[in-house]
mmCIF file of C-alpha atoms in Angstrom:
data_model
loop_
_atom_site.group_PDB
_atom_site.id
_atom_site.type_symbol
_atom_site.label_atom_id
_atom_site.label_comp_id
_atom_site.label_asym_id
_atom_site.label_seq_id
_atom_site.Cartn_x
_atom_site.Cartn_y
_atom_site.Cartn_z
ATOM 1 C CA MET F 1 20.496 18.839 21.499
ATOM 2 C CA ASP F 2 23.354 17.408 19.432
ATOM 3 C CA THR F 3 23.387 16.897 15.704
ATOM 4 C CA THR F 4 25.203 14.638 13.285
ATOM 5 C CA THR F 5 25.988 14.562 9.580
ATOM 6 C CA VAL F 6 26.417 10.787 9.134
ATOM 7 C CA THR F 7 24.372 9.534 6.211
ATOM 8 C CA PHE F 8 25.097 6.022 4.864
ATOM 9 C CA GLU F 9 27.622 3.187 4.902
ATOM 10 C CA ILE F 10 29.577 1.231 2.313
ATOM 11 C CA ILE F 11 31.709 -1.914 2.615
ATOM 12 C CA PHE F 12 35.324 -1.199 1.630
ATOM 13 C CA ASN F 13 38.012 -3.887 1.992
ATOM 14 C CA ASP F 14 35.616 -5.955 4.159
ATOM 15 C CA THR F 15 35.138 -3.040 6.549
ATOM 16 C CA THR F 16 31.987 -0.970 7.037
ATOM 17 C CA VAL F 17 32.859 2.650 6.334
ATOM 18 C CA PRO F 18 30.549 5.590 7.118
ATOM 19 C CA VAL F 19 30.104 8.063 4.261
ATOM 20 C CA ARG F 20 28.900 11.591 4.828
ATOM 21 C CA GLU F 21 27.296 13.492 1.982
ATOM 22 C CA LEU F 22 27.302 17.266 1.714
ATOM 23 C CA ASN F 23 26.315 19.603 -1.049
ATOM 24 C CA ILE F 24 29.063 22.172 -1.358
ATOM 25 C CA SER F 25 28.825 24.925 -3.946
ATOM 26 C CA GLY F 26 26.106 22.963 -5.749
ATOM 27 C CA ARG F 27 28.130 19.743 -6.019
ATOM 28 C CA PRO F 28 27.604 16.572 -4.009
ATOM 29 C CA MET F 29 30.743 15.755 -2.017
ATOM 30 C CA PHE F 30 31.407 12.615 -0.017
ATOM 31 C CA MET F 31 33.612 12.472 3.038
ATOM 32 C CA ILE F 32 35.104 9.191 4.180
ATOM 33 C CA PRO F 33 37.112 8.964 7.420
ATOM 34 C CA VAL F 34 40.526 7.346 7.041
ATOM 35 C CA GLN F 35 42.655 5.905 9.810
ATOM 36 C CA ASP F 36 45.826 7.844 9.098
ATOM 37 C CA GLY F 37 44.716 11.428 9.224
ATOM 38 C CA LYS F 38 42.587 13.794 7.196
ATOM 39 C CA PRO F 39 39.306 12.411 5.838
ATOM 40 C CA LEU F 40 39.113 11.595 2.151
ATOM 41 C CA VAL F 41 36.802 13.975 0.303
ATOM 42 C CA ILE F 42 35.693 12.885 -3.165
ATOM 43 C CA THR F 43 33.369 14.126 -5.865
ATOM 44 C CA THR F 44 32.621 13.496 -9.515
ATOM 45 C CA ALA F 45 34.133 15.694 -12.213
ATOM 46 C CA THR F 46 34.037 15.695 -16.004
ATOM 47 C CA ASP F 47 37.137 14.897 -18.065
ATOM 48 C CA ALA F 48 38.122 16.602 -21.309
ATOM 49 C CA GLU F 49 36.099 14.069 -23.323
ATOM 50 C CA GLY F 50 32.958 14.784 -21.319
ATOM 51 C CA LYS F 51 33.091 11.553 -19.307
ATOM 52 C CA ALA F 52 32.423 11.604 -15.561
ATOM 53 C CA PHE F 53 35.135 10.390 -13.192
ATOM 54 C CA TRP F 54 35.674 10.296 -9.440
ATOM 55 C CA THR F 55 38.364 12.496 -7.962
ATOM 56 C CA SER F 56 39.737 13.309 -4.542
ATOM 57 C CA ILE F 57 39.706 16.895 -3.357
ATOM 58 C CA PRO F 58 42.474 17.969 -3.042
ATOM 59 C CA GLU F 59 44.491 15.967 -5.588
ATOM 60 C CA GLY F 60 46.670 13.056 -4.579
ATOM 61 C CA ARG F 61 44.378 10.137 -3.817
ATOM 62 C CA GLN F 62 42.946 9.402 -7.245
ATOM 63 C CA ALA F 63 43.067 5.585 -7.089
ATOM 64 C CA LEU F 64 41.299 5.529 -3.717
ATOM 65 C CA ALA F 65 38.752 8.104 -4.940
ATOM 66 C CA GLN F 66 37.936 5.927 -7.952
ATOM 67 C CA SER F 67 37.528 2.733 -5.869
ATOM 68 C CA ILE F 68 35.373 4.349 -3.194
ATOM 69 C CA GLY F 69 33.422 6.367 -5.760
ATOM 70 C CA GLU F 70 32.380 3.172 -7.500
ATOM 71 C CA LEU F 71 31.144 1.759 -4.185
ATOM 72 C CA ILE F 72 29.127 4.941 -3.593
ATOM 73 C CA GLU F 73 27.613 4.612 -7.064
ATOM 74 C CA ALA F 74 26.704 1.003 -6.310
ATOM 75 C CA HIS F 75 25.106 2.120 -3.036
ATOM 76 C CA PHE F 76 22.881 4.642 -4.814
ATOM 77 C CA LYS F 77 21.955 2.161 -7.554
ATOM 78 C CA LYS F 78 20.881 -0.278 -4.832
ATOM 79 C CA THR F 79 18.845 2.251 -2.852
ATOM 80 C CA ASN F 80 17.182 4.094 -5.764
ATOM 81 C CA MET X 1 43.754 21.767 -21.178
ATOM 82 C CA CYS X 2 44.777 21.038 -17.600
ATOM 83 C CA TYR X 3 45.248 17.954 -15.490
ATOM 84 C CA TYR X 4 43.521 17.264 -12.179
ATOM 85 C CA ASN X 5 44.584 14.160 -10.290
ATOM 86 C CA GLY X 6 46.212 12.913 -13.497
ATOM 87 C CA VAL X 7 42.996 13.208 -15.534
ATOM 88 C CA ARG X 8 42.789 15.659 -18.444
ATOM 89 C CA VAL X 9 40.011 18.205 -17.757
ATOM 90 C CA THR X 10 38.862 21.452 -19.299
ATOM 91 C CA ARG X 11 40.100 24.697 -17.850
ATOM 92 C CA ILE X 12 36.621 25.489 -16.480
ATOM 93 C CA GLU X 13 36.391 22.133 -14.713
ATOM 94 C CA TYR X 14 39.915 22.610 -13.346
ATOM 95 C CA LEU X 15 38.965 25.990 -11.878
ATOM 96 C CA ARG X 16 35.782 24.517 -10.363
ATOM 97 C CA LEU X 17 37.763 21.752 -8.668
ATOM 98 C CA LYS X 18 40.338 24.236 -7.382
ATOM 99 C CA LYS X 19 37.517 26.349 -5.951
ATOM 100 C CA LEU X 20 36.171 23.282 -4.170
ATOM 101 C CA GLU X 21 39.637 22.646 -2.703
ATOM 102 C CA LYS X 22 39.575 26.079 -1.139
ATOM 103 C CA LEU X 23 36.090 25.539 0.262
ATOM 104 C CA ILE X 24 36.971 22.118 1.677
ATOM 105 C CA ALA X 25 40.076 23.497 3.367
ATOM 106 C CA ASN X 26 37.827 25.684 5.510
ATOM 107 C CA TYR X 27 35.538 22.851 6.556
ATOM 108 C CA ASP X 28 37.126 21.186 9.537
ATOM 109 C CA PHE X 29 33.667 20.139 10.754
ATOM 110 C CA LEU X 30 33.629 17.543 7.959
ATOM 111 C CA SER X 31 35.737 15.195 10.026
ATOM 112 C CA ASN X 32 33.479 15.500 13.056
ATOM 113 C CA PRO X 33 30.827 12.754 13.132
ATOM 114 C CA LEU X 34 28.839 14.314 15.968
ATOM 115 C CA HIS X 35 28.167 17.934 16.791
ATOM 116 C CA VAL X 36 27.728 18.407 20.508
ATOM 117 C CA GLY X 37 26.279 21.732 21.546
ATOM 118 C CA PHE X 38 28.083 22.066 24.817
ATOM 119 C CA ASP X 39 31.556 21.907 23.284
ATOM 120 C CA TYR X 40 30.673 25.002 21.225
ATOM 121 C CA SER X 41 32.191 23.534 18.060
ATOM 122 C CA SER X 42 31.773 24.550 14.408
ATOM 123 C CA HIS X 43 28.771 23.458 12.409
ATOM 124 C CA PRO X 44 27.608 23.706 8.770
ATOM 125 C CA VAL X 45 25.221 26.625 8.259
ATOM 126 C CA LEU X 46 23.596 28.221 5.202
ATOM 127 C CA LYS X 47 23.994 31.996 5.288
ATOM 128 C CA LYS X 48 22.441 34.527 2.915
ATOM 129 C CA GLN X 49 24.857 36.378 0.643
ATOM 130 C CA GLU X 50 24.584 40.087 1.359
ATOM 131 C CA GLY X 51 22.340 41.868 -1.135
ATOM 132 C CA LYS X 52 21.709 38.712 -3.188
ATOM 133 C CA ASP X 53 19.050 36.001 -3.395
ATOM 134 C CA ASP X 54 21.726 33.375 -2.909
ATOM 135 C CA PHE X 55 23.513 31.720 0.012
ATOM 136 C CA ASP X 56 26.860 30.255 1.075
ATOM 137 C CA LEU X 57 27.554 27.115 3.059
ATOM 138 C CA VAL X 58 29.837 28.233 5.860
ATOM 139 C CA GLN X 59 30.850 26.997 9.269
ATOM 140 C CA MET X 60 29.831 28.846 12.386
ATOM 141 C CA GLU X 61 30.348 28.359 16.089
ATOM 142 C CA TRP X 62 27.284 26.873 17.797
ATOM 143 C CA GLY X 63 26.440 29.104 20.766
ATOM 144 C CA PHE X 64 25.271 32.649 19.975
ATOM 145 C CA ILE X 65 27.764 35.234 21.241
ATOM 146 C CA PRO X 66 25.875 38.393 22.317
ATOM 147 C CA SER X 67 27.368 41.677 21.163
ATOM 148 C CA TYR X 68 27.795 42.869 24.761
ATOM 149 C CA GLN X 69 30.488 40.218 25.320
ATOM 150 C CA LYS X 70 33.844 41.866 24.708
ATOM 151 C CA THR X 71 36.441 39.071 24.938
ATOM 152 C CA ARG X 72 36.786 35.274 24.702
ATOM 153 C CA GLU X 73 37.387 35.275 28.442
ATOM 154 C CA SER X 74 34.022 36.887 29.122
ATOM 155 C CA VAL X 75 32.332 34.506 26.644
ATOM 156 C CA GLY X 76 33.861 31.565 28.551
ATOM 157 C CA LYS X 77 32.527 32.968 31.819
ATOM 158 C CA MET X 78 29.074 33.349 30.292
ATOM 159 C CA ARG X 79 29.058 29.779 28.919
ATOM 160 C CA PHE X 80 30.518 27.917 31.864
ATOM 161 C CA GLY X 81 29.704 30.139 34.855
ATOM 162 C CA TYR X 82 32.265 31.724 37.184
ATOM 163 C CA LYS X 83 32.975 32.875 40.728
ATOM 164 C CA ASP X 84 33.382 36.618 41.212
ATOM 165 C CA GLU X 85 35.865 38.284 43.594
ATOM 166 C CA SER X 86 33.487 37.886 46.527
ATOM 167 C CA GLY X 87 33.216 34.129 45.863
ATOM 168 C CA GLN X 88 29.679 34.316 44.560
ATOM 169 C CA PHE X 89 28.980 31.866 41.717
ATOM 170 C CA HIS X 90 27.340 33.229 38.567
ATOM 171 C CA PRO X 91 25.644 30.336 36.745
ATOM 172 C CA PRO X 92 26.242 29.732 33.025
ATOM 173 C CA ILE X 93 24.002 31.319 30.405
ATOM 174 C CA THR X 94 23.317 28.950 27.505
ATOM 175 C CA THR X 95 22.787 30.467 24.077
ATOM 176 C CA LEU X 96 22.664 27.261 21.996
ATOM 177 C CA ASN X 97 18.915 27.600 21.462
ATOM 178 C CA ALA X 98 16.582 30.564 21.020
ATOM 179 C CA ILE X 99 12.946 30.225 22.073
ATOM 180 C CA SER X 100 10.744 31.001 19.071
ATOM 181 C CA GLU X 101 7.916 32.484 21.120
ATOM 182 C CA GLU X 102 10.307 35.081 22.660
ATOM 183 C CA LEU X 103 12.591 35.682 19.686
ATOM 184 C CA LEU X 104 11.368 39.198 18.920
ATOM 185 C CA PHE X 105 10.649 40.354 22.448
ATOM 186 C CA PRO X 106 12.155 43.812 23.077
ATOM 187 C CA ARG X 107 15.716 43.637 24.499
ATOM 188 C CA LYS X 108 16.097 39.924 23.639
ATOM 189 C CA ILE X 109 19.655 39.195 22.454
ATOM 190 C CA TYR X 110 18.273 37.370 19.402
ATOM 191 C CA ARG X 111 15.897 40.099 18.226
ATOM 192 C CA GLN X 112 18.181 41.940 15.783
ATOM 193 C CA ALA X 113 19.552 38.665 14.411
ATOM 194 C CA ALA X 114 16.027 37.336 13.834
ATOM 195 C CA LEU X 115 15.162 40.505 11.917
ATOM 196 C CA THR X 116 18.314 40.677 9.770
ATOM 197 C CA ARG X 117 20.536 37.589 10.163
ATOM 198 C CA ARG X 118 18.520 34.397 9.829
ATOM 199 C CA CYS X 119 20.267 31.198 8.770
ATOM 200 C CA LEU X 120 19.619 27.504 8.189
ATOM 201 C CA VAL X 121 21.438 24.871 10.208
ATOM 202 C CA LEU X 122 22.141 21.747 8.201
ATOM 203 C CA SER X 123 21.421 18.465 9.957
ATOM 204 C CA THR X 124 20.837 14.812 9.250
ATOM 205 C CA GLY X 125 19.603 14.030 12.742
ATOM 206 C CA PHE X 126 19.702 15.182 16.334
ATOM 207 C CA TYR X 127 19.706 13.697 19.807
ATOM 208 C CA GLU X 128 17.445 14.157 22.783
ATOM 209 C CA TRP X 129 16.998 12.403 26.105
ATOM 210 C CA ARG X 130 13.787 10.714 27.217
ATOM 211 C CA HIS X 131 13.225 10.805 30.987
ATOM 212 C CA LEU X 132 11.397 7.914 32.649
ATOM 213 C CA PHE X 133 10.449 7.338 36.287
ATOM 214 C CA PRO X 134 10.024 3.555 36.676
ATOM 215 C CA VAL X 135 8.378 2.125 39.806
ATOM 216 C CA SER X 136 10.959 1.162 42.439
ATOM 217 C CA LYS X 137 10.825 -2.486 43.495
ATOM 218 C CA LYS X 138 11.756 -1.405 47.036
ATOM 219 C CA THR X 139 9.182 1.311 47.638
ATOM 220 C CA GLY X 140 6.538 0.508 45.025
ATOM 221 C CA LYS X 141 6.606 4.194 44.050
ATOM 222 C CA PRO X 142 8.135 5.888 41.012
ATOM 223 C CA VAL X 143 11.828 6.658 41.494
ATOM 224 C CA LYS X 144 12.651 10.306 42.184
ATOM 225 C CA THR X 145 15.609 10.582 39.824
ATOM 226 C CA ALA X 146 14.761 10.001 36.182
ATOM 227 C CA VAL X 147 16.366 7.228 34.172
ATOM 228 C CA LYS X 148 17.482 8.846 30.896
ATOM 229 C CA TYR X 149 17.569 7.220 27.463
ATOM 230 C CA PRO X 150 19.101 8.947 24.421
ATOM 231 C CA TYR X 151 17.227 8.986 21.122
ATOM 232 C CA HIS X 152 18.286 9.810 17.593
ATOM 233 C CA ILE X 153 15.644 11.751 15.687
ATOM 234 C CA THR X 154 15.549 12.124 11.906
ATOM 235 C CA VAL X 155 13.178 13.333 9.203
ATOM 236 C CA LYS X 156 11.768 10.486 7.101
ATOM 237 C CA ASP X 157 13.264 10.097 3.615
ATOM 238 C CA LYS X 158 15.424 13.203 4.033
ATOM 239 C CA PRO X 159 19.177 12.568 4.189
ATOM 240 C CA TYR X 160 19.514 16.074 5.556
ATOM 241 C CA PHE X 161 17.143 18.803 6.607
ATOM 242 C CA PHE X 162 17.126 22.409 7.789
ATOM 243 C CA MET X 163 16.683 23.877 11.240
ATOM 244 C CA ALA X 164 15.879 27.575 11.593
ATOM 245 C CA GLY X 165 18.695 29.585 13.139
ATOM 246 C CA VAL X 166 19.918 33.098 13.831
ATOM 247 C CA TRP X 167 23.545 34.191 13.593
ATOM 248 C CA GLN X 168 25.744 36.938 14.901
ATOM 249 C CA PRO X 169 29.103 38.392 13.806
ATOM 250 C CA TRP X 170 31.430 39.031 16.729
ATOM 251 C CA THR X 171 34.966 40.331 17.238
ATOM 252 C CA ASP X 172 37.084 39.760 20.328
ATOM 253 C CA GLN X 173 38.088 43.273 21.321
ATOM 254 C CA SER X 174 41.395 42.192 22.862
ATOM 255 C CA THR X 175 42.700 39.864 20.098
ATOM 256 C CA GLY X 176 40.717 40.899 17.004
ATOM 257 C CA GLU X 177 39.489 37.306 16.483
ATOM 258 C CA TYR X 178 36.390 37.346 14.242
ATOM 259 C CA VAL X 179 33.727 34.691 14.764
ATOM 260 C CA GLU X 180 30.254 34.007 13.417
ATOM 261 C CA SER X 181 28.103 32.163 15.923
ATOM 262 C CA PHE X 182 24.524 30.925 15.846
ATOM 263 C CA ALA X 183 21.613 29.623 17.893
ATOM 264 C CA ILE X 184 19.039 27.059 16.789
ATOM 265 C CA ILE X 185 15.406 28.142 17.138
ATOM 266 C CA THR X 186 13.185 25.884 19.224
ATOM 267 C CA THR X 187 9.426 25.434 19.197
ATOM 268 C CA ALA X 188 6.827 23.453 21.152
ATOM 269 C CA ALA X 189 7.316 19.697 20.769
ATOM 270 C CA ASN X 190 5.049 17.849 18.361
ATOM 271 C CA ALA X 191 3.353 14.588 19.352
ATOM 272 C CA LEU X 192 6.504 12.527 18.738
ATOM 273 C CA MET X 193 8.921 14.909 20.431
ATOM 274 C CA GLU X 194 6.591 15.312 23.429
ATOM 275 C CA GLN X 195 7.303 11.660 24.154
ATOM 276 C CA VAL X 196 11.048 11.798 23.492
ATOM 277 C CA HIS X 197 12.024 15.145 24.981
ATOM 278 C CA ASN X 198 9.421 14.680 27.687
ATOM 279 C CA SER X 199 11.247 16.776 30.297
ATOM 280 C CA LYS X 200 11.065 20.055 28.375
ATOM 281 C CA LYS X 201 8.631 19.282 25.563
ATOM 282 C CA ARG X 202 10.563 21.366 23.047
ATOM 283 C CA MET X 203 12.105 20.592 19.656
ATOM 284 C CA PRO X 204 14.228 22.396 17.077
ATOM 285 C CA THR X 205 12.259 24.355 14.475
ATOM 286 C CA ILE X 206 12.677 22.039 11.487
ATOM 287 C CA LEU X 207 11.523 23.686 8.263
ATOM 288 C CA THR X 208 10.091 22.338 5.038
ATOM 289 C CA GLU X 209 12.173 23.308 2.002
ATOM 290 C CA GLU X 210 9.716 26.033 1.091
ATOM 291 C CA LEU X 211 9.763 27.558 4.562
ATOM 292 C CA ALA X 212 13.539 27.162 4.744
ATOM 293 C CA TRP X 213 14.092 29.375 1.695
ATOM 294 C CA GLU X 214 11.549 31.879 2.972
ATOM 295 C CA TRP X 215 13.328 31.976 6.349
ATOM 296 C CA LEU X 216 16.744 32.419 4.725
ATOM 297 C CA LEU X 217 16.035 34.729 1.808
ATOM 298 C CA GLY X 218 12.620 36.295 2.407
ATOM 299 C CA ASN X 219 11.882 39.884 3.353
ATOM 300 C CA LEU X 220 9.676 39.016 6.341
ATOM 301 C CA THR X 221 7.414 40.920 8.697
ATOM 302 C CA GLU X 222 7.794 40.380 12.438
ATOM 303 C CA GLU X 223 4.564 38.365 12.419
ATOM 304 C CA ARG X 224 5.850 36.069 9.682
ATOM 305 C CA ILE X 225 9.227 35.603 11.415
ATOM 306 C CA THR X 226 7.453 34.446 14.569
ATOM 307 C CA GLU X 227 5.075 32.279 12.583
ATOM 308 C CA ILE X 228 7.904 30.428 10.806
ATOM 309 C CA ALA X 229 10.020 30.250 13.969
ATOM 310 C CA ARG X 230 7.129 28.497 15.739
ATOM 311 C CA PHE X 231 6.522 26.040 12.887
ATOM 312 C CA GLN X 232 6.083 22.511 14.126
ATOM 313 C CA TYR X 233 7.333 19.869 11.714
ATOM 314 C CA PRO X 234 4.691 17.099 11.448
ATOM 315 C CA ALA X 235 5.332 14.209 13.838
ATOM 316 C CA ALA X 236 4.233 11.685 11.234
ATOM 317 C CA GLU X 237 7.130 12.756 9.021
ATOM 318 C CA MET X 238 9.754 12.214 11.729
ATOM 319 C CA GLU X 239 11.340 9.104 13.201
ATOM 320 C CA ALA X 240 12.969 8.464 16.583
ATOM 321 C CA TYR X 241 14.815 5.442 17.927
ATOM 322 C CA SER X 242 16.871 4.748 21.028
ATOM 323 C CA ILE X 243 20.671 4.684 20.860
ATOM 324 C CA ALA X 244 23.462 3.640 23.240
ATOM 325 C CA LYS X 245 23.986 5.806 26.324
ATOM 326 C CA ASP X 246 27.674 6.214 25.443
ATOM 327 C CA PHE X 247 26.812 7.479 21.949
ATOM 328 C CA ARG X 248 29.003 10.563 22.335
ATOM 329 C CA GLU X 249 32.113 8.357 22.399
ATOM 330 C CA ALA X 250 30.856 5.875 19.764
ATOM 331 C CA LEU X 251 32.286 5.690 16.247
ATOM 332 C CA GLU X 252 28.739 5.565 14.920
ATOM 333 C CA PRO X 253 26.755 7.673 17.372
ATOM 334 C CA ALA X 254 23.441 7.154 15.560
ATOM 335 C CA ALA X 255 23.482 3.330 15.641
ATOM 336 C CA PRO X 256 20.166 1.973 17.064
ATOM 337 C CA PHE X 257 20.303 0.382 20.526
ATOM 338 C CA THR X 258 17.453 -1.489 22.226
ATOM 339 C CA TYR X 259 16.760 -1.329 25.970
ATOM 340 C CA GLU X 260 14.642 -4.137 27.438
ATOM 341 C CA ASP X 261 13.070 -1.877 30.051
ATOM 342 C CA LEU X 262 12.256 1.003 27.687
ATOM 343 C CA PRO X 263 8.575 1.298 26.690
ATOM 344 C CA ALA X 264 8.047 1.896 22.982
ATOM 345 C CA LEU X 265 6.982 5.331 21.748
ATOM 346 C CA SER X 266 3.399 5.700 20.647
ATOM 347 C CA MET X 267 3.415 5.869 16.882
ATOM 348 C CA ALA X 268 -0.165 7.144 16.738
ATOM 349 C CA VAL X 269 1.109 10.636 16.047
#
């Protein structure tokens, strides 16, 4: 018996990308494989003004986190 | 105020994100799209916090290491089999799964773990092989060697679900390496799994959310442990579809694949 954690897919830059969702420490996290090494892990956080934003964990890939986060949001809006 | 990824956040939010960083750093299983039992890799598991009604998400090695094993070398021999000095082969002992009906039998390696170290194995789907014996065109009789088709099995409308497990702390006595390992509990196959895993007619013990918390956090009698371990998730709430035979090497192992010669499963479950 083998198991998997793949959950859903998004289209990013004309490519289908698998997204894995995990709840870690009570927060939904999304893991996206990237070609050049470690997978991108993103989540939503709250800025100082109380607005939600997407961020990579660890820091360093903010622009990519924001772009992919918006696609994930669109995916959930479509499926819910 | 602090900055995280260039965005101004409160100190509390900053600390939360830093905590997540630490957690993520320990999760190398996140980059693994498929967890194969026989490579004894790490897997996400929910483990009860000692003395609390709470749990942690941790990674553990799939393949229960019995306490009588003293070193990695002896664990390897147990898992893969070995020849002794006289040339006699000792076959492998698999501890990926624990049979629910025998879990609490005296002297079973899983007994103490079932009493005191139960866990939940996080999954979004699993794989099993369906064995068919088609009629040979040459002989007109069913072939003797089964043709095997892999299936991906999920729980309807649940992006992830819980399998009952038992875990064990273990230390290699020659190197000091500390490992937590686990086995997934199995039960008799339900009407759907009887068709898919038709060679053994077993399935993992998948738990409803209510039973999952009871299994993980409850103070259970032996009778109740066995009762939950033997729970059979309803067939009508599960789905199974065939996938490519080379799914282990595929980028998307759970992608559906149709075989012309494969009879459909009966959905009257």
